XYZ file of C-alpha atoms in Angstrom:
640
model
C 18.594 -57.890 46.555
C 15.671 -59.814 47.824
C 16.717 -60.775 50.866
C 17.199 -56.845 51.469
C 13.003 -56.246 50.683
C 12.307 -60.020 52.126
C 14.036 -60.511 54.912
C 15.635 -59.300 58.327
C 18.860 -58.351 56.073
C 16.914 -55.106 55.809
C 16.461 -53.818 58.971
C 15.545 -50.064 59.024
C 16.963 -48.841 56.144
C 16.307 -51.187 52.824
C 16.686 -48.359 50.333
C 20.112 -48.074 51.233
C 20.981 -51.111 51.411
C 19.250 -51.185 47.398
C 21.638 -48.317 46.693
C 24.921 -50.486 47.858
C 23.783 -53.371 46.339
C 23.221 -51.015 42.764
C 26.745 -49.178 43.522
C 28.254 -52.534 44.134
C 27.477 -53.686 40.704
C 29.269 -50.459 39.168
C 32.080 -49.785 40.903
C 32.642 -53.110 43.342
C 34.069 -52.539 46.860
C 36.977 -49.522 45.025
C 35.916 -46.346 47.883
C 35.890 -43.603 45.918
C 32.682 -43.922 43.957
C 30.905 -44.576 47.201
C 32.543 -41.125 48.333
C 31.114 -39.334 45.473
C 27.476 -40.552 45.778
C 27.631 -39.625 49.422
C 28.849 -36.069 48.615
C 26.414 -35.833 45.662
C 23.830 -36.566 47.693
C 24.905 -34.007 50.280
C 25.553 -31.358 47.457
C 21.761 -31.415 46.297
C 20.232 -31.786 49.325
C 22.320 -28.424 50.400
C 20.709 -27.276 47.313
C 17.217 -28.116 47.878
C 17.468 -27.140 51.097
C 18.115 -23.822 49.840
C 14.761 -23.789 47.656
C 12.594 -25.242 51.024
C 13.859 -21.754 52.722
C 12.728 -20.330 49.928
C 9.307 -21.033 49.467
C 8.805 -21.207 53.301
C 9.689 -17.625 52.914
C 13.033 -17.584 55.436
C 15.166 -14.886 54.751
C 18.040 -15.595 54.029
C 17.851 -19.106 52.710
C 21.361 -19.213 50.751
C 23.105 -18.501 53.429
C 20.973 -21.206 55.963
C 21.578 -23.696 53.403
C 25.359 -22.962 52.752
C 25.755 -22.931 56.670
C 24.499 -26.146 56.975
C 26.242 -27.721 54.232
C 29.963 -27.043 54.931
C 29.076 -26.851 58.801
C 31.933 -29.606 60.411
C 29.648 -31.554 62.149
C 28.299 -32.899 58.926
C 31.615 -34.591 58.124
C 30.379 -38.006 60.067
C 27.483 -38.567 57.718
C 29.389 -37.196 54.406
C 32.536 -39.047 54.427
C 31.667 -42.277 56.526
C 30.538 -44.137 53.506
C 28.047 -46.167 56.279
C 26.014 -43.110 56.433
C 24.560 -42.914 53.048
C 21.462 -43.530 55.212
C 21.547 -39.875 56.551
C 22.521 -38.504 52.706
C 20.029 -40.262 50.557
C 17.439 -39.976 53.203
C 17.732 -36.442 53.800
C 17.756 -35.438 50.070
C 14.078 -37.447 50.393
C 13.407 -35.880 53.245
C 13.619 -32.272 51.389
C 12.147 -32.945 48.457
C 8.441 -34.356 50.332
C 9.014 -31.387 52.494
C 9.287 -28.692 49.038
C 6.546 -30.415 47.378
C 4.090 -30.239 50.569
C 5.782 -26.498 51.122
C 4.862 -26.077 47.371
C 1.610 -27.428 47.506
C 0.784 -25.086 50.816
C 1.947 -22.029 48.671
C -0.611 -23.024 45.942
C 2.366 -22.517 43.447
C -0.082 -24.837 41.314
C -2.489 -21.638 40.477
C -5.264 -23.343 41.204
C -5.244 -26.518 38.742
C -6.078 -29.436 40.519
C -4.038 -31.627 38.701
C -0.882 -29.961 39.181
C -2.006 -29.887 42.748
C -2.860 -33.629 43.123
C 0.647 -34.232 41.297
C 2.403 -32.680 43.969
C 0.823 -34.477 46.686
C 1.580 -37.526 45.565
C 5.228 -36.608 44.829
C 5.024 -35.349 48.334
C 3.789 -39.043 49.594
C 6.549 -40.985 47.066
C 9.010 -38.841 48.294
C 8.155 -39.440 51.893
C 8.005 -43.416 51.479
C 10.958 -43.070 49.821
C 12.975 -41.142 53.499
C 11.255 -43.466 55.428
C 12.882 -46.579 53.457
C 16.461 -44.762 53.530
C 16.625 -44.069 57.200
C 13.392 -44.982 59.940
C 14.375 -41.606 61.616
C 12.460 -39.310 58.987
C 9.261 -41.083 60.573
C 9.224 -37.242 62.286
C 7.868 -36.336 58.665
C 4.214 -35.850 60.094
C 5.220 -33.402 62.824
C 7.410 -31.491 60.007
C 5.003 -31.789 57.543
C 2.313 -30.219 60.394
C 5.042 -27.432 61.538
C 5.340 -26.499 57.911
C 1.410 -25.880 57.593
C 1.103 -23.748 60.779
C 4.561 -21.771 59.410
C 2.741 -20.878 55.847
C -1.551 -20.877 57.258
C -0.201 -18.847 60.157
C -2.114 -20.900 62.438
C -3.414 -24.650 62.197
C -5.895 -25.860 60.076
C -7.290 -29.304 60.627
C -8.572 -29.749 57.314
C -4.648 -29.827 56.316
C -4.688 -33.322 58.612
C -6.279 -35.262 55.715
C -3.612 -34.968 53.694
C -1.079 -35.933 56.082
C -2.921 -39.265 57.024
C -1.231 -41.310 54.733
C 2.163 -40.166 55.973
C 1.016 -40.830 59.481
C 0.192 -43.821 58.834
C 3.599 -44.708 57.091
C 5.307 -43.254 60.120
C 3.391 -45.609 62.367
C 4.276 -48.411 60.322
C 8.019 -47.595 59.649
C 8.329 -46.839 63.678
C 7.401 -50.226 64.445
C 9.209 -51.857 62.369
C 12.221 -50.003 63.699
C 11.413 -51.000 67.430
C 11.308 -54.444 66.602
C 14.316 -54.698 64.588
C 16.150 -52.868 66.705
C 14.795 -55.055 69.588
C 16.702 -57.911 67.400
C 19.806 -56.297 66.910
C 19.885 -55.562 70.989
C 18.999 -52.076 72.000
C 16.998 -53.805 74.889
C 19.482 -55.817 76.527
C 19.053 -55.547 80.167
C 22.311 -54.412 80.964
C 21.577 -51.350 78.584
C 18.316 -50.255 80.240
C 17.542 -47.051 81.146
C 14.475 -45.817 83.977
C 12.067 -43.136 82.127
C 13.436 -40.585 84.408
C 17.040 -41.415 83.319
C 15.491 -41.020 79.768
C 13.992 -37.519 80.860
C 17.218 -36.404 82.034
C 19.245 -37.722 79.134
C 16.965 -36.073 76.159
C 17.570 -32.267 77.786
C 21.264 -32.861 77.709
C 20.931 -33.731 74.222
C 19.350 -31.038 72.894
C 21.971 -28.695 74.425
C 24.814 -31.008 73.438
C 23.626 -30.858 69.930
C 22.738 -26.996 69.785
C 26.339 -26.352 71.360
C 28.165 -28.134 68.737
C 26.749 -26.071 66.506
C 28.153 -22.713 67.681
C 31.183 -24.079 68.839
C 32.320 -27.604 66.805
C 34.995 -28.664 69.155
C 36.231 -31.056 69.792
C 34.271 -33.600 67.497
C 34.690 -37.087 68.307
C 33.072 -40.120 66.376
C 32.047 -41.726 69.547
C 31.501 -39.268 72.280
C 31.947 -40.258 76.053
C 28.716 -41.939 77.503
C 27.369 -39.562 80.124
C 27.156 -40.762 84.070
C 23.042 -40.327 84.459
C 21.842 -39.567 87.810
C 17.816 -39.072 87.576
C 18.059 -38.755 91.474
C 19.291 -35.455 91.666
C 16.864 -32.101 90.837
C 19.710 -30.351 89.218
C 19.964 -33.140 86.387
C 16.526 -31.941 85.141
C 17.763 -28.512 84.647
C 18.549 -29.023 80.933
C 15.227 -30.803 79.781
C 13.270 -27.911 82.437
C 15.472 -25.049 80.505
C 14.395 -26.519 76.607
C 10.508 -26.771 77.715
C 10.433 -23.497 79.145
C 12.658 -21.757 76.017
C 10.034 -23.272 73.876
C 7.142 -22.264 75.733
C 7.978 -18.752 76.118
C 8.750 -18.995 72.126
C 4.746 -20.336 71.767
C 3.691 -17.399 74.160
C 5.491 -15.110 71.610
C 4.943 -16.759 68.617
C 2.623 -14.268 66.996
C 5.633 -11.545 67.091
C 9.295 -12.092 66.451
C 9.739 -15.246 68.018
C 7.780 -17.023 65.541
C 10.639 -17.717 63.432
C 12.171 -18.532 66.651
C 9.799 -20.828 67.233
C 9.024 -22.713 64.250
C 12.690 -23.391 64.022
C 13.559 -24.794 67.285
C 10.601 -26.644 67.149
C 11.505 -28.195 64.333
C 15.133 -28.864 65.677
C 13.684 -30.740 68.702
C 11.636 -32.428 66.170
C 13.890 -33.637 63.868
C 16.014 -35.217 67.400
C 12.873 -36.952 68.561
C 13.825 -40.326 67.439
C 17.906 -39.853 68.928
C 17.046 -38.269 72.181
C 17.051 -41.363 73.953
C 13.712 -41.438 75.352
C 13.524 -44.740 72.780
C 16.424 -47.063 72.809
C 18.523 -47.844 69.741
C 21.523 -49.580 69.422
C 24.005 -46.481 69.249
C 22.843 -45.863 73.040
C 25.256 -48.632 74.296
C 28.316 -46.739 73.244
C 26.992 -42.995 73.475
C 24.284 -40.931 73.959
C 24.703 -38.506 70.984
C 26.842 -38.579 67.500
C 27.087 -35.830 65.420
C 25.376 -37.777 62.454
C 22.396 -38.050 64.207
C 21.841 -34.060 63.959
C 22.390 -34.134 60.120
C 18.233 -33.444 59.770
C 18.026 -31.210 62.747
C 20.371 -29.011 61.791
C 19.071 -27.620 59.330
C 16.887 -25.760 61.403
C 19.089 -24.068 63.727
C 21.206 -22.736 60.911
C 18.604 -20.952 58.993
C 17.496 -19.535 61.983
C 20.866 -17.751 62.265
C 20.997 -16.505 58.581
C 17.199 -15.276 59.552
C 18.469 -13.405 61.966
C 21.600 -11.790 60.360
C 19.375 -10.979 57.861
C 16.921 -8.828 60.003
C 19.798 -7.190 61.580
C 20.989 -6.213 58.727
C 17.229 -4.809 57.607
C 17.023 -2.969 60.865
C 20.529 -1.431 60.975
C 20.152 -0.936 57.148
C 23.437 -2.637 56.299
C 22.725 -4.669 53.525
C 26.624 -6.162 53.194
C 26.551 -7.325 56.502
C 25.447 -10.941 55.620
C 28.006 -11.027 52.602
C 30.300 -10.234 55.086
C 29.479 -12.537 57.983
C 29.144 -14.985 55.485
C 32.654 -14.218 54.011
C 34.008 -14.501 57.241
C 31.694 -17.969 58.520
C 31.979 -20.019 55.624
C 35.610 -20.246 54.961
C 36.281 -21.341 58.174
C 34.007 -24.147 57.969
C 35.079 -25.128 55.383
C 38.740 -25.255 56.448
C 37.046 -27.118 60.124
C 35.346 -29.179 57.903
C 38.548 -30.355 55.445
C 40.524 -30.667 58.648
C 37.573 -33.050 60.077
C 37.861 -35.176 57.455
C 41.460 -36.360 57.984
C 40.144 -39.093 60.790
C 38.276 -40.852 58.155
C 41.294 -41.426 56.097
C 41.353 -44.947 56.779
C 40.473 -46.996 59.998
C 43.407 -47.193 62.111
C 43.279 -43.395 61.987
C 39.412 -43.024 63.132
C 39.882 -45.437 65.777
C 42.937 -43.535 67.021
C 41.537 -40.025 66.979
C 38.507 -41.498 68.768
C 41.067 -43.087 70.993
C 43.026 -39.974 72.096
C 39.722 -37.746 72.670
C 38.085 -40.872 74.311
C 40.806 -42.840 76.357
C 37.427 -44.499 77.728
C 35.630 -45.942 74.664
C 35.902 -49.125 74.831
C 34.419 -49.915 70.830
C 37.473 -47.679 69.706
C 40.140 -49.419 71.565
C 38.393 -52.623 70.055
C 38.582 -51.537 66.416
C 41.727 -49.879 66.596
C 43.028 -53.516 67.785
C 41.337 -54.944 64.566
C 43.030 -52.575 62.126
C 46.554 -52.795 63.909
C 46.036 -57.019 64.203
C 45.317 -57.148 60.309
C 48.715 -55.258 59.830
C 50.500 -57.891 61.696
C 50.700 -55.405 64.995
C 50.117 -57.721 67.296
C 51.332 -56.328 70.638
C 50.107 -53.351 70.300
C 46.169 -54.844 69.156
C 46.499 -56.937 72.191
C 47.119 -53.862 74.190
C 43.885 -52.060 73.208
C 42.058 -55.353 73.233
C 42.701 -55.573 77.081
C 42.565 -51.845 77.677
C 38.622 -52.560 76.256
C 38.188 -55.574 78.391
C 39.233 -53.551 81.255
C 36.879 -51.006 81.098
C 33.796 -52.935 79.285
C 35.337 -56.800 80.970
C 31.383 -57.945 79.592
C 32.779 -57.530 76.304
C 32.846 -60.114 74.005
C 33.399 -59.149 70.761
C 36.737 -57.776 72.720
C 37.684 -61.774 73.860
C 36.777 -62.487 70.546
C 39.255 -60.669 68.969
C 41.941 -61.461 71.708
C 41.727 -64.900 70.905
C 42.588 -64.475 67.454
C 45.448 -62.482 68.488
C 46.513 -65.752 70.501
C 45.145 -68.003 67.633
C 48.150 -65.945 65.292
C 50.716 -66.532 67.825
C 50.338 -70.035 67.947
C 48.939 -69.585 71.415
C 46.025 -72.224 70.814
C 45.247 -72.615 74.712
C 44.716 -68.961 75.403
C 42.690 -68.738 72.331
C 40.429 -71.316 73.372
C 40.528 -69.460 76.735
C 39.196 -66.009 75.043
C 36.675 -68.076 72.644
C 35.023 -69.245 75.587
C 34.878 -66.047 77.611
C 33.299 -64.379 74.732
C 30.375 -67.619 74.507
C 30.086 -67.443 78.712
C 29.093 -63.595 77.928
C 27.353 -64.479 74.627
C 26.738 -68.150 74.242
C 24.952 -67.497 70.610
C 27.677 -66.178 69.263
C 28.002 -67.448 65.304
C 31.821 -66.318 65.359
C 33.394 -67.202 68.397
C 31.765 -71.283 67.681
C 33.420 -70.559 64.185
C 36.667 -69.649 65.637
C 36.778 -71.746 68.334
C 36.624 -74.505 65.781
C 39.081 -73.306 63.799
C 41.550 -74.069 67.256
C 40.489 -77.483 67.735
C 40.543 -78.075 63.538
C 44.670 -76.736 63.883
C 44.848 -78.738 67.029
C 43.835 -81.830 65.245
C 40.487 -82.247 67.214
C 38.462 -82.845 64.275
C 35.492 -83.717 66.020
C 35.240 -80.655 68.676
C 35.606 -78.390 65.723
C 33.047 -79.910 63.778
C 30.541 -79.716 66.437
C 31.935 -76.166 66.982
C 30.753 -75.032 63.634
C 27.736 -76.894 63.726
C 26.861 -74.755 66.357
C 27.828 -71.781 64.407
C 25.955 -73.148 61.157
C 22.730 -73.359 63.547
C 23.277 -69.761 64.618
C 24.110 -68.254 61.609
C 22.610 -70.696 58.786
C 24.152 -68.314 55.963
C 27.234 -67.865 56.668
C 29.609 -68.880 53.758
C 32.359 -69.542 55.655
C 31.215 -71.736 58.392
C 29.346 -73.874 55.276
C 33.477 -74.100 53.992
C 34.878 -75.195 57.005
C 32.048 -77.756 57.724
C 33.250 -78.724 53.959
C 36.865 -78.880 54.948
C 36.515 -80.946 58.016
C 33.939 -83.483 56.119
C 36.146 -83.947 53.439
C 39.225 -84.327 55.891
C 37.540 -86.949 57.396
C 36.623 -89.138 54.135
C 32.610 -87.977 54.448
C 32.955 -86.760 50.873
C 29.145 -86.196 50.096
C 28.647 -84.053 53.048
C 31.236 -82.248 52.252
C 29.969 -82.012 48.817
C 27.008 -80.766 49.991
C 28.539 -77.733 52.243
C 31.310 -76.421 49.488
C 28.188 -76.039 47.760
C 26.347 -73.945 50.015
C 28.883 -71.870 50.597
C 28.620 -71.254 46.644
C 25.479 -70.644 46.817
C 25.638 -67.890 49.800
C 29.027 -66.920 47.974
C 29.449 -67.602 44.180
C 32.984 -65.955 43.698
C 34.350 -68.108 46.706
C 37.173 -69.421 44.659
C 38.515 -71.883 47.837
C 35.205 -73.256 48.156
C 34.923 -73.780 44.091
C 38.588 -75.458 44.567
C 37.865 -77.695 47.427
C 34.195 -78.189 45.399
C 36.409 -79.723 42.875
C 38.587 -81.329 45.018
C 35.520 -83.160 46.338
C 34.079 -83.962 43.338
C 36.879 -85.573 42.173
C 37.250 -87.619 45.249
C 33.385 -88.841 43.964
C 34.980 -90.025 40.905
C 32.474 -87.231 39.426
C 35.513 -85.743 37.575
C 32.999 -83.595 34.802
C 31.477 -81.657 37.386
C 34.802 -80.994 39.308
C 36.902 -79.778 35.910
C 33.866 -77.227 35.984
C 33.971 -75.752 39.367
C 38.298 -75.870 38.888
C 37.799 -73.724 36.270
C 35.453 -71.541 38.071
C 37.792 -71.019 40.784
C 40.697 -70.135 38.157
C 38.485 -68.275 36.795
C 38.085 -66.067 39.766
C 41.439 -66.032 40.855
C 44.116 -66.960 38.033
C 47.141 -67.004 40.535
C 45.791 -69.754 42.637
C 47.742 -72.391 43.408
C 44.407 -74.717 44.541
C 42.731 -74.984 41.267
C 45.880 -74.422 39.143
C 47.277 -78.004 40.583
C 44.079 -79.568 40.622
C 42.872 -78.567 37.316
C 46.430 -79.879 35.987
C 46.332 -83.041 38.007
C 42.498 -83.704 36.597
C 43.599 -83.300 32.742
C 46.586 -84.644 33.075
C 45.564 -87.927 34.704
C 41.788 -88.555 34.054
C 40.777 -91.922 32.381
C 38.533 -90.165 30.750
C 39.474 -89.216 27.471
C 37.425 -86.862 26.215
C 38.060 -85.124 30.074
C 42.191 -85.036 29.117
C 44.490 -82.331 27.869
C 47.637 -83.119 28.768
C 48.579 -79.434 26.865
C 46.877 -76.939 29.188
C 47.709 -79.569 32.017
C 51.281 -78.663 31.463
C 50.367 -74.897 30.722
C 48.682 -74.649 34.204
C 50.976 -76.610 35.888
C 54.228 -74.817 34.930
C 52.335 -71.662 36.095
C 51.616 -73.106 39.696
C 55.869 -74.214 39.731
C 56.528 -70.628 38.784
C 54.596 -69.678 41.547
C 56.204 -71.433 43.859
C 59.667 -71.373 42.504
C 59.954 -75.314 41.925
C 59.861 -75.801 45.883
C 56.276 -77.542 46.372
C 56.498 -81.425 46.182
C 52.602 -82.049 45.440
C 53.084 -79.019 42.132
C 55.883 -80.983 41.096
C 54.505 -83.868 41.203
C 51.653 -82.458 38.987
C 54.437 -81.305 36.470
C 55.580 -84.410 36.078
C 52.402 -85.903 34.806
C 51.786 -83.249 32.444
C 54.430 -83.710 31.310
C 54.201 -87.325 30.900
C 50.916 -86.643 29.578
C 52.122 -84.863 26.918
C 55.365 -87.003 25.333
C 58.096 -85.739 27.362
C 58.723 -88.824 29.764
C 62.303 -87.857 30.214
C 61.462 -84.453 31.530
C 58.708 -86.295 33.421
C 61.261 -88.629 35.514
C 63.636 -85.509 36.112
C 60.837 -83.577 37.792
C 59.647 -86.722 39.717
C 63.394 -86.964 41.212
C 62.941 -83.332 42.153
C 59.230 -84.082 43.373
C 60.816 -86.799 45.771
C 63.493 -84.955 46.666
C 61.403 -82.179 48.368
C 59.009 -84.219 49.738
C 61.611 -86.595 51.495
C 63.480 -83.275 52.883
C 59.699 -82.515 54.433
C 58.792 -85.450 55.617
C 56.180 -86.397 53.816
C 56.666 -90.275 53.726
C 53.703 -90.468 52.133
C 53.786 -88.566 49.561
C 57.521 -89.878 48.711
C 56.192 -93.462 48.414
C 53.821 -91.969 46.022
C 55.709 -90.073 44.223
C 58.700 -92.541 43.660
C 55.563 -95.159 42.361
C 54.515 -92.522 40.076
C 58.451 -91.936 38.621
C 58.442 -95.682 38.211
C 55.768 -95.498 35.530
C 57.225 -92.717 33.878
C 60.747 -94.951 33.596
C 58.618 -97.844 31.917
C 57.411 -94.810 29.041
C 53.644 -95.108 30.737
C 51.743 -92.178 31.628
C 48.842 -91.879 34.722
C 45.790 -92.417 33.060
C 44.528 -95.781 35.280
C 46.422 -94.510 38.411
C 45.044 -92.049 40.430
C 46.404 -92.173 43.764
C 45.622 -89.582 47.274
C 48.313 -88.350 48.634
C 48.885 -85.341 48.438
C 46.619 -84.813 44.883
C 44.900 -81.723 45.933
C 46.130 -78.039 47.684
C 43.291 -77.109 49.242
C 43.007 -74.317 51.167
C 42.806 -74.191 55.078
C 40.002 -72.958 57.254
């Protein structure tokens, strides 16, 4: 949680990342909740939405508010859990807005405490958006639109009161340039001319205003428009917006003025997406219908504004219960049919897919979700249809190469690992995987240096502190290994591999106190293990330590791990044994040591045999383990 307020972790939206980190503690990673929250969120904003209409004195606010809440393009930032940034910072958004609205209306009848109560809820409330989501830094501009809408004209005397927003907007918009900056919205490859930018922020307005009326198709990641600022004609959309909203200025003292103020406010709200500033998204698509979530709201009480003065001037009151009987249902079944792509993530990716053959992030993903189910010709597939179209791609060779890495294929993974670092060489995961080759290869040193690399990239990452742990410990440098297992803790605490190979460690050290602990932590974590259910047994059973043995729970844990693993594992059996011995039964002890040495000779494992048959020897002459304490084989850790 400090990291998020402290640190780059929070990039532009640290609220939200608060609220995930509070959820998190509730509920853990089950989805539901998190779908709740989002649809709360949505549910009260619709709400307060409603009373904003109201006291700017819209017509027809119930019906603006319900149109924007079940509209279909909302779907993206309601049931993508992600975009609790657009639902907790628009339910801030509205609430500054109502309390400045409020204030503006004088609803305070004239007590100046009431009044300087809602200005600073106003400000809180505004700090508050800007936290969630850097895009409400367009408060100012609303917050100015608003005071023209209820003075009928502009006041500068109302500019006093806005400074301190303004100033939080200037603030909060640099901080989002810069972090976006590190995240990569300025690579060069990515760059855009100002007149491309020109061009590309007309089309969006009409893009966004068209999904509106008509909401199909909706795609999650729209096709990236060819931009040709050479041509006059491309202008034509950004030429046709000015001019609609300058002939709505010219007329803004008649009927337009409602006109006015709400398209204003629509090309407002889209400043900060229009693409005349890069961000991140930009790389895959110029416009997402999340991105509209504020701007919306405009647009659609515009059109309940106007049903209702048609209704006034043809003196049919029912018309906007009808039209509204008629509009909202079918949203509302566009809107439940919308949400069926964000069932799970296979699904997404292959709706996105089939409207967007040429999106090459969707053919990546869907390869992720279809690898983790064990698909692996068909994730390969869309991993090379992405390469083909984006072949700069590395996150794309990236995830080819552990499609290769799974098949055993450990030359064509190193083959994709290194693509991905020609096109990226600071690339934390593809050093981390790339050692992970050269670790199953038996190249200890290349994958050490390998995720070295990584560890200098990405100093906090938990798993390339394990593996540095792992290959340490592998090759007999047991206090740096020591010292990696337990930063990997320390970025991870419910790690329970890295508390079992902790242990493992420690034992190694002779420090045998410290390891029972972290054993226990690891069991602790995860009960079925078969790391720290061995090791733990193999530590009480066997320490020289009296006050460390318990030859009981020894024999407890250990006839859990051979239940586990159905008697077959040589090293578990071997554990048995000496719990067994530990605890009286020597007999039983020799007859699991015979089984011990009979699966490890069927495997192989010289080794382990020749230990093993030592350790049956004892157990013949009625001795237990306690002053022999031998290697091989002693601990199951697990793998990188």
């Amino acid at each position: 949680l400090l990291d998020i307020w402290t640190s780059r972790q929070a990039r532009i939206c640290p609220l939200v990342l608060s609220s995930f980190w509070l959820q998190y503690q509730f509920w853990g990673v089950n989805p539901l909740p998190y779908h709740l929250v989002n649809m709360l969120l949505h549910g009260v904003s619709a709400l307060v939405l409603w009373r904003v209409l109201l006291a700017l004195r819209a017509k027809g606010a119930w019906l603006g508010a319900a149109l924007w809440a079940l509209h279909p393009v909302q779907v993206e930032s309601v049931a993508w859990i992600t975009e609790l940034k657009n639902t907790q910072s628009g339910f801030f958004f509205l609430v500054c807005v109502f309390f400045y609205v409020k204030s503006l209306a004088g609803d305070h009848g004239g007590d100046l405490r009431r009044a300087r109560r809602d200005h600073g809820l106003m400000l809180l409330f505004a700090a508050l958006a800007m936290a969630s989501k850097s895009s409400t830094v367009v408060l100012p501009l609303v917050l100015g639109l608003c005071a023209w809408w209820m003075d009928g004209s502009w006041r500068w005397s109302r500019a006093r009161g806005l400074i301190p927003v303004l100033l939080m907007s200037v603030m909060i918009s640099a901080l989002s340039i810069w972090t976006q900056g590190l995240e990569g919205a300025r690579e060069a490859e990515w760059a855009r001319t100002l007149p491309e930018r020109v061009v590309v922020a007309g089309r969006v307005l009409w893009f966004y205003a068209g999904k509106l009326i008509w909401p199909h198709p909706l795609i999650f990641i729209y096709p990236r428009w060819k931009v040709d600022a050479s041509h006059l004609l491309s202008y034509m959309p950004t030429l046709a917006a000015i001019t609609w909203l300058g002939v709505l200025w010219w007329r803004r003292t008649g009927r337009a003025r409602a006109a006015f103020f709400a398209c204003a406010y629509f090309v407002i709200a889209l400043l900060p997406v229009l693409g005349l500033v890069d961000h991140y998204f930009l790389r895959y698509s110029f416009v997402g219908d999340h991105f509209q979530y504020l701007a919306s709201m405009g647009l659609c009480g515009l059109f309940a504004a106007m049903v209702m003065r048609l209704a006034d001037r043809w003196s049919r009151p029912q018309m906007p219960v009808v039209i509204a009987a008629i509009l909202l249902p079918l949203l509302a079944v566009l809107t439940w049919r919308q949400v069926d792509q964000y069932k799970d993530s296979e699904t997404l990716w292959g709706t996105t897919v089939s409207r967007n053959p040429e999106c090459w992030i969707a053919h990546n993903n869907l390869g992720t979700a279809l690898s983790e189910k064990g698909l692996l010709n068909e994730s390969t597939a869309h991993y090379q249809k992405a390469l083909e179209i984006m072949p700069v791609y590395p996150e794309a060779h990236l995830n080819l190469g552990v499609d290769h890495f799974k098949r055993g294929q450990f030359i064509e993974a190193i083959a994709s690992y290194e693509k991905a670092l020609e096109i990226k060489p600071r690339y934390a995961e593809a050093h981390y995987n790339l050692g992970n080759v050269y670790f199953h290869m038996g190249r200890e040193d290349e994958a050490l240096a390998c995720y070295q690399k990584a560890m200098e990239i990405e100093p906090n990452s938990a798993l390339v502190h394990y593996n540095l742990g792992f290959v340490f410990f592998k090759k007999g440098r047991i206090d740096d290994s020591i010292t990696h297992y337990q930063k990997a803790l320390e970025l991870q605490p419910v790690y329970a591999d890295a508390q079992t190979n902790l242990g493992n460690s420690l034992l190694q050290a002779g420090r045998v106190n410290e390891a029972l602990i972290h054993l226990e932590a690891a069991l602790k974590i995860n009960p079925a293990g078969l790391g720290p259910l061995n090791n733990l047994a193999s530590a009480l059973a066997t320490s020289p330590v009296m006050s460390l043995r318990n030859g009981a729970r020894a024999l407890v844990l250990a006839k859990r791990a051979s239940e586990l693993t159905e008697g077959k594992n040589p090293i578990i059996q071997r554990t048995l044994a000496a719990a067994q011995a530990e605890t009286g039964h020597l007999a039983e002890a020799v007859g699991t040591a015979d089984r011990a040495l009979d699966l490890a000779t069927i495997q192989g494992n010289t080794v382990l045999a020749e230990t093993i048959r030592t350790e049956r020897n004892v157990y013949l002459l009625r001795n237990t383990l306690h002053e022999i304490r031998t290697s091989a084989g002693s601990a199951a850790p697990a793998s990188p």
